[in-house]
Coordinates of C-alpha atoms in Angstrom, one line a residue:
Chain A
M631 CA 28.3 -1.7 -19.9
T632 CA 26.5 1.3 -18.6
G633 CA 24.9 2.3 -15.2
P634 CA 21.2 1.8 -14.9
D635 CA 19.1 4.4 -16.8
P636 CA 17.4 6.7 -14.0
R637 CA 14.0 7.0 -15.8
R638 CA 13.6 3.2 -16.4
T639 CA 14.8 2.5 -13.0
L640 CA 12.3 5.0 -11.6
A641 CA 9.4 3.6 -13.6
A642 CA 10.2 0.1 -12.2
V643 CA 10.8 1.3 -8.7
W644 CA 7.7 3.4 -8.9
R645 CA 5.5 0.3 -10.0
L646 CA 6.9 -1.8 -7.2
E647 CA 6.4 0.8 -4.5
S648 CA 3.5 2.9 -5.4
A649 CA 1.0 0.8 -3.6
R650 CA 2.9 1.1 -0.4
I651 CA 3.6 4.8 -0.8
V652 CA -0.2 5.6 -1.7
A653 CA -1.1 3.4 1.5
T654 CA 1.4 5.1 3.9
L655 CA 0.2 8.5 2.4
A656 CA -3.5 7.7 2.9
R657 CA -3.0 6.7 6.5
M658 CA -1.2 10.1 7.0
V659 CA -3.7 12.4 5.3
G660 CA -6.8 10.3 5.7
D661 CA -7.9 10.8 2.0
V662 CA -7.0 8.4 -0.9
G663 CA -7.4 11.0 -3.6
L664 CA -5.0 13.5 -1.8
A665 CA -2.7 10.6 -1.1
E666 CA -2.6 9.8 -4.9
E667 CA -1.9 13.4 -5.6
L668 CA 1.1 13.6 -3.1
A669 CA 2.5 10.3 -4.6
Q670 CA 2.2 11.8 -8.1
D671 CA 4.0 14.9 -6.8
T672 CA 6.8 12.6 -5.5
M673 CA 7.2 10.9 -8.8
V674 CA 7.5 14.5 -10.4
I675 CA 10.3 15.4 -8.0
A676 CA 12.1 12.0 -8.7
L677 CA 11.7 12.6 -12.3
E678 CA 13.5 16.0 -12.0
K679 CA 16.2 14.9 -9.6
W680 CA 17.2 11.3 -10.6
P681 CA 18.4 12.2 -14.1
A682 CA 20.3 15.2 -12.8
E683 CA 21.8 14.0 -9.6
G684 CA 21.9 10.2 -10.3
I685 CA 19.7 7.3 -8.9
P686 CA 19.7 7.3 -5.0
Y687 CA 21.7 4.9 -3.2
H688 CA 18.4 3.3 -2.1
P689 CA 15.8 4.3 -4.5
A690 CA 12.8 2.8 -2.8
S691 CA 13.6 4.3 0.5
W692 CA 14.3 7.6 -1.2
L693 CA 10.8 7.6 -2.8
V694 CA 9.3 6.7 0.4
A695 CA 11.1 9.4 2.4
T696 CA 10.3 12.0 -0.1
A697 CA 6.6 11.2 0.0
K698 CA 6.3 11.3 3.7
H699 CA 8.1 14.6 3.7
R700 CA 5.3 15.9 1.3
A701 CA 2.7 14.7 3.4
V702 CA 4.2 16.1 6.7
D703 CA 4.5 19.5 4.9
L704 CA 1.0 19.5 3.9
L705 CA -0.4 18.4 7.2
R706 CA 1.9 21.2 8.7
R707 CA 0.4 23.8 6.4
Q708 CA -3.1 22.5 7.1
S709 CA -2.5 22.7 10.8
T710 CA -1.0 26.2 10.8
Y711 CA -3.9 27.1 8.5
R712 CA -6.4 25.7 10.9
Q713 CA -4.7 27.5 13.9
K714 CA -4.9 30.9 12.1
L715 CA -8.4 30.4 11.2
A716 CA -9.3 29.3 14.8
E717 CA -7.5 32.4 15.9
A718 CA -9.5 34.6 13.9
G719 CA -12.6 32.9 15.5
R720 CA -13.8 31.7 12.2
A721 CA -13.6 27.9 12.6
M722 CA -13.4 25.2 15.3
P723 CA -10.1 25.2 17.4
A724 CA -7.7 22.8 15.9
S725 CA -7.9 20.2 18.6
L726 CA -7.1 17.4 16.4
D727 CA -3.6 18.1 15.5
P728 CA -2.4 15.5 13.1
D729 CA 0.0 12.8 14.7
I730 CA 2.8 13.5 12.4
A731 CA 5.2 11.1 14.2
A732 CA 2.8 8.4 13.3
G733 CA 3.6 9.1 9.9
L734 CA 7.2 8.2 10.2
D735 CA 7.0 4.6 11.2
D736 CA 8.0 2.1 8.8
Y737 CA 5.6 -0.8 9.0
V738 CA 3.3 -0.5 5.9
G739 CA 1.5 -3.9 6.1
D740 CA -1.4 -2.4 7.8
D741 CA -1.4 0.6 5.7
L742 CA -1.9 -1.7 2.6
L743 CA -4.5 -3.5 4.3
R744 CA -6.5 -0.5 5.2
L745 CA -6.2 0.8 1.7
I746 CA -7.4 -2.4 0.2
F747 CA -10.5 -2.4 2.7
T748 CA -11.0 1.3 1.5
T749 CA -10.9 0.6 -2.2
C750 CA -13.2 -2.3 -1.8
H751 CA -15.6 -0.6 0.5
P752 CA -19.2 -1.6 -0.3
V753 CA -20.4 2.3 -0.5
L754 CA -18.8 2.1 -4.0
P755 CA -20.3 0.4 -7.1
P756 CA -18.4 -3.1 -7.9
E757 CA -16.9 -1.7 -11.2
S758 CA -15.6 1.3 -9.2
R759 CA -14.0 -0.8 -6.6
A760 CA -12.0 -2.8 -9.2
A761 CA -10.9 0.2 -11.1
L762 CA -9.7 2.0 -7.9
T763 CA -8.1 -1.0 -6.5
L764 CA -6.1 -1.6 -9.8
R765 CA -5.2 2.1 -9.9
L766 CA -4.1 2.5 -6.2
L767 CA -2.8 -1.2 -5.5
G768 CA -1.9 -2.4 -8.8
G769 CA -0.4 0.8 -9.8
L770 CA -2.2 0.6 -13.3
S771 CA -2.8 3.7 -15.4
T772 CA -6.3 4.8 -16.2
D773 CA -5.5 3.9 -19.7
E774 CA -4.3 0.4 -18.9
I775 CA -7.4 -0.3 -16.9
A776 CA -9.5 1.0 -19.7
R777 CA -7.9 -1.3 -22.2
A778 CA -8.1 -4.3 -19.8
Y779 CA -11.8 -3.8 -19.5
L780 CA -12.4 -2.8 -23.2
V781 CA -14.1 0.4 -22.1
P782 CA -13.1 4.2 -23.0
E783 CA -10.5 5.8 -20.8
A784 CA -13.0 8.4 -19.9
T785 CA -15.2 5.9 -18.3
V786 CA -12.7 4.6 -16.1
G787 CA -11.4 8.0 -15.2
K788 CA -14.8 9.0 -14.2
R789 CA -15.4 5.8 -12.2
I790 CA -12.1 6.6 -10.3
T791 CA -12.8 10.2 -9.8
R792 CA -16.2 9.4 -8.5
A793 CA -15.1 6.7 -6.2
K794 CA -12.5 8.9 -4.6
R795 CA -15.3 11.6 -4.2
T796 CA -17.6 9.1 -2.8
L797 CA -15.1 8.0 -0.1
A798 CA -14.4 11.6 0.9
E799 CA -18.0 12.8 0.9
R800 CA -19.2 9.6 2.9
R801 CA -16.1 10.2 5.1
I802 CA -15.2 6.6 5.0
P803 CA -12.2 6.1 7.3
I804 CA -9.2 4.5 6.0
E805 CA -9.1 1.8 8.7
L806 CA -9.4 -1.9 9.2
P807 CA -13.1 -2.8 9.4
P808 CA -14.5 -3.0 12.9
P809 CA -15.1 -6.7 13.9
A810 CA -18.8 -6.7 13.5
E811 CA -18.1 -6.0 9.8
A812 CA -15.0 -7.9 9.3
S813 CA -16.2 -10.8 7.5
E814 CA -18.4 -9.0 5.2
R815 CA -15.8 -6.6 4.3
L816 CA -13.3 -9.1 3.7
G817 CA -15.8 -10.9 1.4
S818 CA -16.0 -7.8 -0.7
V819 CA -12.2 -7.4 -1.0
L820 CA -12.1 -11.2 -2.1
E821 CA -14.9 -10.5 -4.5
V822 CA -13.2 -7.7 -6.1
I823 CA -10.0 -9.6 -6.7
Y824 CA -11.7 -12.6 -8.0
L825 CA -13.9 -10.4 -10.5
I826 CA -10.6 -8.9 -11.6
F827 CA -9.1 -12.2 -12.2
N828 CA -12.1 -13.6 -14.0
E829 CA -12.2 -10.3 -16.3
G830 CA -8.8 -11.3 -17.4
Y831 CA -9.6 -15.1 -17.8
A832 CA -12.4 -14.1 -20.1
A833 CA -10.0 -12.7 -22.5
T834 CA -9.9 -14.1 -25.9
A835 CA -7.5 -14.0 -28.7
G836 CA -7.2 -10.6 -30.5
D837 CA -8.2 -8.8 -27.3
D838 CA -5.9 -6.0 -26.1
W839 CA -2.8 -7.5 -24.4
M840 CA -3.7 -5.8 -21.2
R841 CA -6.6 -8.0 -20.7
P842 CA -5.0 -11.2 -19.7
T843 CA -2.5 -9.3 -17.5
L844 CA -5.5 -8.8 -15.2
C845 CA -5.2 -12.3 -14.2
E846 CA -1.5 -11.6 -13.1
E847 CA -2.7 -8.4 -11.3
A848 CA -5.3 -10.3 -9.4
L849 CA -2.8 -12.9 -8.5
R850 CA -0.6 -10.3 -7.3
L851 CA -3.2 -8.7 -5.1
G852 CA -4.3 -12.1 -3.8
R853 CA -0.7 -13.1 -2.8
L854 CA -0.3 -9.8 -1.3
L855 CA -3.4 -10.2 0.8
A856 CA -2.4 -13.7 1.9
G857 CA 0.8 -12.1 3.3
L858 CA -1.1 -9.4 5.0
A859 CA -3.9 -11.5 6.4
P860 CA -2.6 -15.0 6.7
A861 CA -4.9 -16.1 9.4
E862 CA -7.9 -15.9 6.9
P863 CA -8.5 -19.3 5.3
E864 CA -10.5 -17.9 2.6
V865 CA -7.8 -15.5 1.4
H866 CA -5.7 -18.7 0.9
G867 CA -8.6 -20.3 -0.7
L868 CA -8.9 -17.6 -3.2
V869 CA -5.1 -17.5 -3.8
A870 CA -5.3 -21.4 -4.4
L871 CA -8.2 -21.1 -6.7
M872 CA -6.5 -18.3 -8.7
E873 CA -3.1 -20.2 -9.0
L874 CA -4.7 -23.3 -9.9
Q875 CA -6.9 -21.8 -12.6
A876 CA -4.0 -19.7 -13.9
S877 CA -2.0 -22.9 -14.2
R878 CA -4.1 -24.0 -17.1
T879 CA -3.7 -20.6 -19.0
A880 CA -1.4 -22.1 -21.8
A881 CA -3.7 -25.3 -22.4
R882 CA -7.1 -23.8 -22.5
T883 CA -7.0 -22.0 -25.8
A884 CA -6.3 -23.7 -29.1
A885 CA -4.0 -22.2 -31.8
D886 CA -7.0 -20.6 -33.7
G887 CA -8.3 -19.2 -30.4
S888 CA -11.1 -21.5 -29.8
P889 CA -11.6 -22.8 -26.0
I890 CA -10.4 -26.2 -25.1
L891 CA -12.6 -27.8 -22.5
L892 CA -10.8 -29.0 -19.4
Q893 CA -11.3 -32.7 -20.1
D894 CA -9.5 -32.0 -23.5
Q895 CA -6.6 -30.0 -22.5
D896 CA -3.1 -31.1 -22.9
R897 CA -2.0 -31.5 -19.4
R898 CA 1.7 -31.3 -20.2
R899 CA 1.0 -27.7 -20.8
W900 CA -0.2 -26.9 -17.3
D901 CA 2.1 -24.7 -15.3
R902 CA 3.6 -26.9 -12.7
L903 CA 4.9 -24.0 -10.6
L904 CA 1.6 -22.5 -10.3
I905 CA -0.1 -25.9 -9.6
R906 CA 2.5 -26.5 -6.7
R907 CA 1.9 -23.0 -5.3
G908 CA -2.0 -23.5 -5.6
L909 CA -1.9 -26.8 -3.7
A910 CA 0.4 -24.9 -1.0
A911 CA -2.1 -22.2 -0.7
L912 CA -4.9 -24.8 -0.5
A913 CA -2.9 -26.7 2.3
R914 CA -3.1 -23.3 4.2
T915 CA -7.0 -23.2 4.2
E916 CA -6.9 -26.1 6.6
G917 CA -9.9 -27.7 5.4
S918 CA -12.1 -24.6 5.5
F919 CA -15.6 -24.9 3.9
G920 CA -15.6 -21.4 2.5
P921 CA -16.6 -21.0 -1.1
Y922 CA -13.2 -20.2 -2.4
A923 CA -11.4 -23.0 -0.5
L924 CA -14.0 -25.4 -1.9
Q925 CA -13.8 -24.2 -5.4
A926 CA -9.9 -24.5 -5.1
A927 CA -10.1 -28.0 -3.7
I928 CA -12.2 -28.8 -6.7
A929 CA -9.6 -27.3 -9.1
A930 CA -7.1 -29.2 -7.2
G931 CA -8.8 -32.4 -7.8
H932 CA -8.3 -31.7 -11.6
A933 CA -4.8 -30.5 -11.0
R934 CA -3.8 -33.7 -9.3
A935 CA -5.0 -35.9 -12.2
A936 CA -2.2 -36.4 -14.6
R937 CA -4.8 -37.7 -17.1
P938 CA -8.5 -37.0 -17.4
E939 CA -9.3 -40.6 -16.6
D940 CA -7.4 -40.4 -13.3
T941 CA -9.8 -37.8 -11.9
D942 CA -11.5 -38.7 -8.7
W943 CA -15.1 -37.5 -9.8
Q944 CA -16.7 -38.9 -6.9
H945 CA -14.7 -36.6 -4.5
I946 CA -15.3 -33.7 -6.7
A947 CA -19.0 -34.4 -6.9
E948 CA -18.9 -34.4 -3.0
L949 CA -17.1 -31.1 -2.9
Y950 CA -19.7 -29.6 -5.2
G951 CA -22.3 -31.0 -2.9
V952 CA -20.7 -29.0 0.0
L953 CA -20.3 -25.9 -2.2
A954 CA -24.0 -26.1 -3.2
H955 CA -24.9 -26.0 0.4
V956 CA -22.4 -23.2 1.4
S957 CA -23.0 -21.0 -1.7
P958 CA -26.1 -22.3 -3.5
S959 CA -26.2 -21.4 -7.3
P960 CA -27.7 -22.9 -10.3
V961 CA -24.1 -22.9 -12.0
V962 CA -22.7 -25.0 -9.0
E963 CA -25.7 -27.4 -9.4
L964 CA -24.9 -27.7 -13.0
N965 CA -21.3 -28.4 -12.4
R966 CA -22.3 -30.8 -9.6
A967 CA -24.4 -32.6 -12.1
V968 CA -21.4 -32.9 -14.6
A969 CA -19.3 -34.4 -11.7
V970 CA -22.2 -36.8 -10.7
A971 CA -22.5 -38.0 -14.4
N972 CA -18.6 -38.3 -14.7
A973 CA -18.7 -40.4 -11.4
G974 CA -20.7 -43.0 -13.3
R975 CA -24.2 -41.8 -12.4
P976 CA -25.9 -39.9 -15.5
A977 CA -29.4 -40.6 -14.3
E978 CA -28.8 -39.1 -11.1
A979 CA -27.2 -36.2 -12.9
L980 CA -30.1 -35.7 -15.1
A981 CA -32.5 -35.3 -12.1
I982 CA -30.1 -32.8 -10.7
V983 CA -30.2 -30.8 -14.1
D984 CA -33.9 -30.9 -14.5
A985 CA -34.4 -29.2 -11.1
I986 CA -32.3 -26.4 -12.3
D987 CA -33.8 -23.0 -13.3
L988 CA -31.3 -21.0 -15.5
P989 CA -33.1 -19.5 -18.4
Q990 CA -31.0 -18.4 -21.3
Y991 CA -27.9 -20.3 -20.2
A992 CA -26.6 -22.3 -23.1
L993 CA -24.7 -24.8 -21.1
L994 CA -27.7 -26.1 -19.3
P995 CA -29.4 -27.6 -22.4
A996 CA -26.0 -28.6 -23.6
V997 CA -25.2 -30.5 -20.4
R998 CA -28.8 -32.0 -20.4
G999 CA -28.1 -33.1 -24.1
D1000 CA -25.0 -34.8 -23.1
L1001 CA -26.4 -36.7 -20.3
L1002 CA -29.3 -37.8 -22.5
A1003 CA -26.8 -38.9 -24.9
R1004 CA -24.9 -41.0 -22.4
L1005 CA -28.3 -42.5 -21.3
G1006 CA -28.8 -43.6 -24.8
R1007 CA -31.6 -41.2 -25.5
A1008 CA -30.2 -39.7 -28.7
D1009 CA -33.7 -38.5 -30.0
E1010 CA -34.1 -36.4 -27.0
A1011 CA -30.6 -35.3 -26.7
R1012 CA -30.4 -33.7 -30.3
P1013 CA -33.1 -30.8 -29.7
E1014 CA -31.3 -30.0 -26.6
F1015 CA -28.0 -29.5 -28.5
E1016 CA -29.9 -27.5 -31.1
R1017 CA -31.6 -25.3 -28.3
A1018 CA -28.0 -24.8 -26.8
A1019 CA -26.9 -23.6 -30.3
T1020 CA -29.5 -21.0 -30.6
M1021 CA -28.8 -19.6 -27.1
T1022 CA -25.2 -19.2 -27.3
R1023 CA -23.5 -15.9 -28.5
N1024 CA -20.2 -17.6 -29.1
T1025 CA -19.7 -18.6 -32.7
R1026 CA -17.2 -21.6 -31.8
E1027 CA -19.6 -22.9 -29.0
R1028 CA -22.5 -22.8 -31.5
Q1029 CA -20.5 -24.9 -34.0
L1030 CA -19.6 -27.3 -31.3
F1031 CA -23.2 -27.7 -30.2
L1032 CA -24.4 -28.0 -33.9
A1033 CA -21.7 -30.8 -34.4
R1034 CA -23.0 -32.7 -31.3
A1035 CA -26.5 -32.3 -32.5
H1036 CA -25.5 -33.5 -36.2
A1037 CA -23.5 -36.5 -34.7
L1038 CA -26.6 -37.7 -32.7
S1039 CA -28.8 -37.5 -36.0
R1040 CA -26.7 -40.3 -37.6
P1041 CA -28.2 -43.7 -37.2
T1042 CA -26.4 -45.8 -34.9
S1043 CA -25.5 -49.2 -36.2
Chain B
M729 CA 5.8 -12.4 -17.4
R730 CA 8.4 -14.4 -15.7
Y731 CA 12.2 -13.9 -15.2
L732 CA 14.7 -16.3 -14.0
M733 CA 17.6 -15.0 -12.0
L734 CA 20.8 -16.8 -11.8
L735 CA 23.3 -15.3 -9.3
K736 CA 26.9 -15.8 -10.1
S737 CA 30.0 -15.0 -8.1
T738 CA 33.4 -15.8 -7.1
P739 CA 32.8 -16.2 -3.3
P740 CA 35.3 -13.9 -1.5
A741 CA 37.6 -15.5 1.4
S742 CA 35.5 -14.2 4.1
P743 CA 32.3 -15.7 5.2
P744 CA 29.1 -14.1 4.3
P745 CA 28.2 -11.7 7.4
P746 CA 25.1 -13.0 9.2
E747 CA 23.4 -9.4 8.6
L748 CA 23.6 -10.2 4.9
M749 CA 21.8 -13.4 5.3
G750 CA 19.1 -11.7 7.5
A751 CA 18.6 -9.0 5.0
I752 CA 18.3 -11.4 2.1
M753 CA 15.6 -13.4 4.2
K754 CA 13.9 -10.2 4.7
L755 CA 13.9 -9.2 1.0
G756 CA 12.8 -12.7 0.0
E757 CA 9.8 -12.3 2.2
E758 CA 8.9 -8.8 0.9
A759 CA 9.3 -10.2 -2.7
T760 CA 7.1 -13.2 -1.8
A761 CA 4.5 -11.0 0.0
A762 CA 4.4 -8.7 -3.0
G763 CA 3.3 -11.5 -5.1
A764 CA 6.6 -11.2 -7.2
L765 CA 9.0 -13.9 -6.0
L766 CA 7.5 -17.3 -7.1
D767 CA 10.3 -19.7 -6.3
T768 CA 14.0 -19.4 -4.9
A769 CA 16.7 -21.6 -3.6
G770 CA 20.5 -21.3 -2.9
L771 CA 22.7 -23.8 -4.9
M772 CA 25.5 -25.8 -3.7
P773 CA 29.0 -25.3 -5.1
S774 CA 29.4 -27.2 -8.5
A775 CA 31.7 -29.7 -6.8
N776 CA 28.3 -31.4 -5.7
G777 CA 27.0 -31.5 -9.3
A778 CA 27.9 -32.8 -12.7
R779 CA 27.6 -31.8 -16.3
V780 CA 26.1 -34.0 -19.0
G781 CA 27.3 -33.2 -22.6
L782 CA 26.6 -34.2 -26.0
Y783 CA 29.2 -33.3 -28.5
G784 CA 29.9 -35.1 -31.7
G785 CA 27.3 -37.5 -31.0
Q786 CA 29.0 -38.5 -27.8
L787 CA 27.4 -38.2 -24.4
S788 CA 29.6 -37.4 -21.6
V789 CA 29.4 -36.8 -17.9
T790 CA 31.9 -34.6 -16.0
D791 CA 31.7 -34.3 -12.4
G792 CA 31.8 -31.0 -10.7
P793 CA 33.5 -28.5 -9.8
F794 CA 33.2 -26.8 -13.0
A795 CA 36.1 -24.8 -14.5
E796 CA 34.5 -21.5 -14.5
A797 CA 35.9 -18.8 -12.2
K798 CA 32.3 -18.0 -11.0
E799 CA 29.9 -20.3 -9.4
T800 CA 26.0 -20.2 -9.9
I801 CA 25.0 -19.6 -6.2
S802 CA 21.4 -19.4 -6.2
Y803 CA 18.3 -19.1 -8.6
A804 CA 15.0 -17.2 -8.4
I805 CA 11.8 -17.0 -10.5
Y806 CA 10.0 -13.7 -10.2
Q807 CA 6.6 -12.7 -11.8
V808 CA 6.8 -9.1 -12.8
R809 CA 5.2 -6.7 -15.4
D810 CA 8.3 -5.8 -17.5
R811 CA 12.0 -6.5 -17.6
E812 CA 12.7 -3.3 -15.7
E813 CA 10.9 -4.7 -12.7
A814 CA 13.0 -8.0 -12.9
V815 CA 16.2 -5.8 -13.2
E816 CA 15.1 -3.8 -10.0
W817 CA 14.6 -7.0 -7.9
A818 CA 18.1 -8.1 -9.0
N819 CA 19.4 -4.7 -8.2
R820 CA 17.7 -4.9 -4.7
F821 CA 19.5 -8.4 -4.3
L822 CA 22.8 -6.7 -5.3
R823 CA 22.5 -3.6 -3.2
L824 CA 22.3 -5.8 -0.3
H825 CA 25.7 -7.4 -1.0
R826 CA 27.0 -3.9 -1.7
D827 CA 25.9 -2.7 1.7
L828 CA 26.8 -5.7 3.7
W829 CA 29.6 -7.6 2.2
P830 CA 31.8 -5.0 0.4
E831 CA 34.3 -7.6 -0.7
W832 CA 31.6 -9.4 -2.6
E833 CA 31.6 -9.2 -6.5
G834 CA 29.3 -10.9 -8.8
E835 CA 26.3 -10.6 -11.2
A836 CA 22.8 -11.7 -11.7
E837 CA 21.7 -13.0 -15.0
V838 CA 18.2 -12.0 -15.7
L839 CA 16.4 -14.3 -18.1
K840 CA 13.0 -14.2 -19.4
V841 CA 11.1 -17.2 -19.1
M842 CA 9.1 -17.8 -22.4
G843 CA 5.6 -17.1 -21.9
P844 CA 2.4 -16.6 -23.8
E845 CA 3.3 -13.2 -24.7
D846 CA 6.2 -14.3 -26.7
F847 CA 4.1 -16.0 -29.3
A848 CA 2.5 -14.0 -32.0
P849 CA -1.4 -14.0 -31.5
P850 CA -3.1 -16.3 -34.1
A851 CA -4.0 -14.5 -37.2

């Protein structure tokens, strides 16, 4: 039996605390880049002291206190510097003395919220928002983010550096958005988190193992946000949607790496704990008709069905109908058509599909082919599957479509 | 990845101080808000439970309490990025006991829940 290893403890405490530390520092110094540098300094100090002096009695508090001292030192130096400049008559008077005492309060919840609104700020391009959020709130290294996104490390490094520079140059305040912008800005935060989740969800066998961990990071960020902004139904909607989608992770890929469609998944492999958490989060949306809450309600419709044939397709079709109204898109219409067909109305579904304009989307002819086959129009269904096969870039999907086309060419007895 | 934590101890004669219970609630809130704590609950003494065994082809049911010196007093499921993070959450839990209930002695078993990362990727 040995005491905990200082370096390993530091690494773990650091990952658990770095977001809160950076958030607090960002509020104190007003700049995310500078906050990250100060946080790194703190890490260096800990790396020197902990192995020599032992792990502090309260490691997390030690890190936070050390980081705050660094920030206060910096602010004092800047303030003195500014005063000296002012005395020399070469700068504006230092009227804006930083409120050092404000840096010493303990509540970091709002700091985290301010930080996430800043890293997801609409002045940044979407890919930079995700990278900066993963870096500062997820505590991921540039290398980890690069591996997760299958791009060179230098690319991610540049995105993060540019994002920090943009925030500084545009003088974006690290603050909660003003009421007039609140809804749009929250939308941007939710979008960034869901994009991170989907990037991880799109991982395939053989991808770097960092890739699927994006789902876990997004879930962590979503849960964090739900704790920070519990009055926002769409935050719970997004968390519910991610928990429910993540509950199917183990069941959605075959041993050979090919995707398994929802209706063919072994539902015993769904994660009951995540389903329970997803349904609990959904209950907290209190019947909101936001796009995330609606998608979560649809996912819940599947999660509640122990067998595919238990699915209440009529209810799901209605939810898609509302979703198509709230957040119209051709993909939503296509999903609505599938639900309508599964609710027993393939002809009505075909009419929906025929109104969809979605060029180069292989699933459109595939769904159309499936509906035609259900309606007994095999001769029209076959070319749809063949067309779908030429449109997809996914080998396994192509095989699946060609198999359907082939099966339809057999004379039915 | 997920870890199951089982907290085991021989409870001291003194009752748990109210400050400890408050601190445990606060830590649980923090861990939940951080997206790490997925599920947790305290466990009743084993006198309320039973043990079902299969030895030599024979099923047996033994009512609690179990003979072990230590009782399992709570469980928790954490979502973490590596074992060290799980160990750190366990450390935090035990630090509360160290600070607020000095007579308390015990341990947390930190067990990895099997997950997709434990299976070799398909060749």
